[in-house]
Amino acid sequence: MTIRVVCLLAVLASAFAQVATAQMKTEAPPVVAGAKPVSVESIKIHSRAIEGNLEGNAVERDMLVFLPPSYRKEASRRYPVVYALHGYFVGAEQWSHEIHAPQTIEGAFASGAKEMIVVLPDSKTVHNGSMYSGSMTTGDFETFIARDVVSYIDEHYRTIPERRSRGLAGHSMGGYGATRIGMKHADEFGSLYVMSPCCLAPRSVGPPNAEMTKQLEEVQSPADSAKLPFFARAQLAAAAAWSPNPKNPPLFLDLPTGEAQADVLARWAANAPLAFIHQYIGNIRRYDAIAIDVGDRDGLRTDTAKLHDVLDSYGIEHTFQVYAGDHTNKLGDRFQNHVLPFFGANLCFKAGCR
């Protein structure tokens, strides 16, 4: 494969650089006295939406399900569900460590948040991230979350199978996923919590990077991709999700270079929530509650504030908080003391809330 590559788009570099340098450096909040244990189930589900993908991403997907303390004791009780989406480079298991689950889930319930089921689906791919988008190259991870995962959980657990009893949250790439999927699938979810979302705005490319060009020219297989430095691999993840090309083996993607640059950048821009949000205002108005947060030392703060500004301009009720922290260090505190209490206050905990 002969390709020239440019610097990683600024929107990706800002998010992925912080992931690379701060991976797993998250602070656990203090243990809440008297917290009761939750049950954790590690399962696999088959995704029809990912079948036939050209990358060879697994169709049997990992998923962690956290069942509240009362789930085993109250056999007739049904629960709302929160779906929490991980960021780039990590999967469901590592994401659970970043948010310090199950400790933070137990702590949230012990501190007064109503009990709910918490689901962490795995959307890691050959290039370490699906972008929660749909392409022939990666498979349709948007539909995987919005349809396959939701359907499976409703069929196998005692849920309240209604949109107002489902919450969607995500951090970084998962924050992008919560924004994208939330806008497009308001028929499935009733409340949204967007944490430090990446990749919100369309960007242009930077100056050429000869070293990255050489690295990507040598990629002929997923095994080669696994040896790439962090930024080069992230570039491939974005291209696989947003500019797939089934006629361009072995990676089946187009990069924003050469004669194809304008076309590819247009395709990437079409996947930027700040570009397409105006098409989905009617959907967004359907949500019972929306929350957005970002750290004051997070490189994604500017674009996150723009998302807040757009919602504000349309008079859409939501909360927006800039807290003291960077991209990852406060994840445990945010999940325990903000995310789960938010859903506890806004999800429907009884049948018939349509």
Short mmCIF file of C-alpha atoms in Angstrom, two decimals, residues 54-218:
data_model
loop_
_atom_site.label_atom_id
_atom_site.label_comp_id
_atom_site.label_asym_id
_atom_site.label_seq_id
_atom_site.Cartn_x
_atom_site.Cartn_y
_atom_site.Cartn_z
CA LEU A 54 -13.55 -6.07 6.36
CA GLU A 55 -11.12 -5.58 9.25
CA GLY A 56 -11.97 -8.87 10.87
CA ASN A 57 -13.19 -7.29 14.09
CA ALA A 58 -14.76 -9.82 16.43
CA VAL A 59 -18.49 -10.35 15.98
CA GLU A 60 -18.72 -11.89 19.44
CA ARG A 61 -18.32 -8.83 21.64
CA ASP A 62 -17.27 -8.63 25.30
CA MET A 63 -19.51 -6.83 27.75
CA LEU A 64 -19.53 -6.19 31.50
CA VAL A 65 -22.86 -6.04 33.29
CA PHE A 66 -23.08 -4.66 36.85
CA LEU A 67 -26.22 -5.74 38.68
CA PRO A 68 -27.33 -3.72 41.73
CA PRO A 69 -27.28 -5.17 45.26
CA SER A 70 -31.00 -5.88 45.30
CA TYR A 71 -31.09 -7.65 41.91
CA ARG A 72 -30.68 -11.20 43.24
CA LYS A 73 -32.92 -10.63 46.28
CA GLU A 74 -35.93 -8.99 44.63
CA ALA A 75 -36.78 -11.41 41.84
CA SER A 76 -39.73 -9.46 40.47
CA ARG A 77 -38.12 -6.03 40.47
CA ARG A 78 -37.15 -4.38 37.18
CA TYR A 79 -34.45 -1.77 36.68
CA PRO A 80 -33.46 1.04 34.34
CA VAL A 81 -30.14 0.63 32.54
CA VAL A 82 -27.15 2.93 31.97
CA TYR A 83 -24.91 2.14 28.99
CA ALA A 84 -21.42 3.60 29.53
CA LEU A 85 -19.08 3.83 26.51
CA HIS A 86 -15.29 3.58 26.82
CA GLY A 87 -12.70 5.74 25.11
CA TYR A 88 -10.06 5.11 22.47
CA PHE A 89 -7.33 2.50 23.12
CA VAL A 90 -9.20 0.81 25.98
CA GLY A 91 -11.96 -1.81 25.99
CA ALA A 92 -14.69 -2.56 28.50
CA GLU A 93 -12.38 -4.25 31.01
CA GLN A 94 -9.83 -1.44 31.14
CA TRP A 95 -12.61 1.16 31.14
CA SER A 96 -14.02 -0.51 34.26
CA HIS A 97 -10.65 0.03 35.95
CA GLU A 98 -10.50 3.67 34.83
CA ILE A 99 -13.84 4.42 36.46
CA HIS A 100 -12.92 2.16 39.40
CA ALA A 101 -15.93 -0.10 39.03
CA PRO A 102 -17.46 -1.79 40.88
CA GLN A 103 -16.34 0.40 43.81
CA THR A 104 -17.77 3.60 42.32
CA ILE A 105 -21.06 1.96 41.37
CA GLU A 106 -21.43 0.58 44.89
CA GLY A 107 -20.44 3.97 46.30
CA ALA A 108 -23.03 5.79 44.20
CA PHE A 109 -25.82 3.50 45.41
CA ALA A 110 -24.65 3.76 49.02
CA SER A 111 -24.60 7.55 48.71
CA GLY A 112 -28.23 7.69 47.62
CA ALA A 113 -28.35 7.09 43.87
CA LYS A 114 -31.25 4.81 42.94
CA GLU A 115 -30.22 1.31 41.95
CA MET A 116 -29.85 0.58 38.23
CA ILE A 117 -28.07 -1.85 35.93
CA VAL A 118 -24.80 -0.53 34.47
CA VAL A 119 -23.53 -1.96 31.18
CA LEU A 120 -20.04 -1.51 29.69
CA PRO A 121 -19.98 -2.79 26.07
CA ASP A 122 -16.63 -3.33 24.33
CA SER A 123 -16.10 -1.50 21.04
CA LYS A 124 -12.36 -1.94 20.61
CA THR A 125 -11.22 -2.73 17.05
CA VAL A 126 -8.11 -3.75 15.11
CA HIS A 127 -6.90 -0.14 15.32
CA ASN A 128 -8.06 0.25 18.95
CA GLY A 129 -11.27 2.19 18.47
CA SER A 130 -14.51 2.04 16.48
CA MET A 131 -15.41 5.72 16.91
CA TYR A 132 -18.89 4.29 17.56
CA SER A 133 -19.55 4.80 13.87
CA GLY A 134 -20.63 2.52 11.05
CA SER A 135 -18.55 1.45 8.07
CA MET A 136 -17.99 -1.66 5.98
CA THR A 137 -14.41 -1.65 7.21
CA THR A 138 -15.01 -1.66 10.97
CA GLY A 139 -18.59 -2.88 11.12
CA ASP A 140 -21.54 -0.82 12.32
CA PHE A 141 -20.68 -0.02 15.93
CA GLU A 142 -23.35 2.68 16.13
CA THR A 143 -26.03 0.05 15.53
CA PHE A 144 -24.19 -2.41 17.76
CA ILE A 145 -24.70 -0.08 20.72
CA ALA A 146 -28.13 1.32 19.88
CA ARG A 147 -29.75 -1.95 18.81
CA ASP A 148 -27.74 -5.13 19.48
CA VAL A 149 -26.60 -4.30 22.99
CA VAL A 150 -29.90 -2.77 24.10
CA SER A 151 -31.91 -5.69 22.70
CA TYR A 152 -29.68 -8.27 24.36
CA ILE A 153 -29.83 -6.61 27.78
CA ASP A 154 -33.61 -6.26 27.59
CA GLU A 155 -33.97 -9.92 26.63
CA HIS A 156 -31.63 -11.36 29.27
CA TYR A 157 -32.04 -9.09 32.31
CA ARG A 158 -34.93 -7.64 34.27
CA THR A 159 -34.94 -4.22 32.69
CA ILE A 160 -37.65 -1.63 32.15
CA PRO A 161 -37.54 -1.88 28.34
CA GLU A 162 -38.50 1.71 27.54
CA ARG A 163 -36.43 4.63 26.24
CA ARG A 164 -36.99 6.81 29.32
CA SER A 165 -35.54 4.04 31.46
CA ARG A 166 -32.31 3.90 29.44
CA GLY A 167 -29.36 6.22 29.92
CA LEU A 168 -26.36 6.66 27.62
CA ALA A 169 -23.00 7.96 28.85
CA GLY A 170 -19.46 7.96 27.52
CA HIS A 171 -16.00 9.45 27.95
CA SER A 172 -13.58 10.78 25.29
CA MET A 173 -14.21 8.61 22.21
CA GLY A 174 -17.13 7.27 24.25
CA GLY A 175 -18.27 10.88 24.78
CA TYR A 176 -18.24 11.26 21.01
CA GLY A 177 -20.21 8.03 20.81
CA ALA A 178 -22.77 9.20 23.37
CA THR A 179 -23.17 12.46 21.44
CA ARG A 180 -23.46 10.81 18.02
CA ILE A 181 -25.67 7.91 19.07
CA GLY A 182 -27.71 10.10 21.38
CA MET A 183 -28.56 12.51 18.59
CA LYS A 184 -29.48 9.79 16.12
CA HIS A 185 -31.23 7.30 18.42
CA ALA A 186 -33.47 9.28 20.73
CA ASP A 187 -36.01 6.50 20.25
CA GLU A 188 -33.78 4.24 22.38
CA PHE A 189 -32.48 6.48 25.18
CA GLY A 190 -34.08 8.97 27.55
CA SER A 191 -31.13 10.71 29.26
CA LEU A 192 -27.57 11.54 28.14
CA TYR A 193 -24.34 12.24 29.99
CA VAL A 194 -21.43 13.34 27.77
CA MET A 195 -17.97 13.28 29.38
CA SER A 196 -15.01 15.07 27.75
CA PRO A 197 -16.07 14.17 24.19
CA CYS A 198 -13.44 13.95 21.48
CA CYS A 199 -13.78 14.53 17.76
CA LEU A 200 -16.69 16.98 17.82
CA ALA A 201 -15.52 19.45 15.20
CA PRO A 202 -14.39 19.17 11.56
CA ARG A 203 -10.67 19.89 11.18
CA SER A 204 -8.17 20.39 8.40
CA VAL A 205 -4.89 18.54 8.10
CA GLY A 206 -1.54 19.83 9.24
CA PRO A 207 1.88 19.75 7.55
CA PRO A 208 3.30 16.46 6.23
CA ASN A 209 4.93 14.06 8.67
CA ALA A 210 7.56 11.98 6.88
CA GLU A 211 8.06 9.53 9.72
CA MET A 212 4.36 8.71 9.98
CA THR A 213 4.16 8.46 6.19
CA LYS A 214 6.85 5.78 6.20
CA GLN A 215 5.23 3.91 9.08
CA LEU A 216 1.87 3.73 7.35
CA GLU A 217 3.35 2.81 3.98
CA GLU A 218 4.71 -0.35 5.59
#
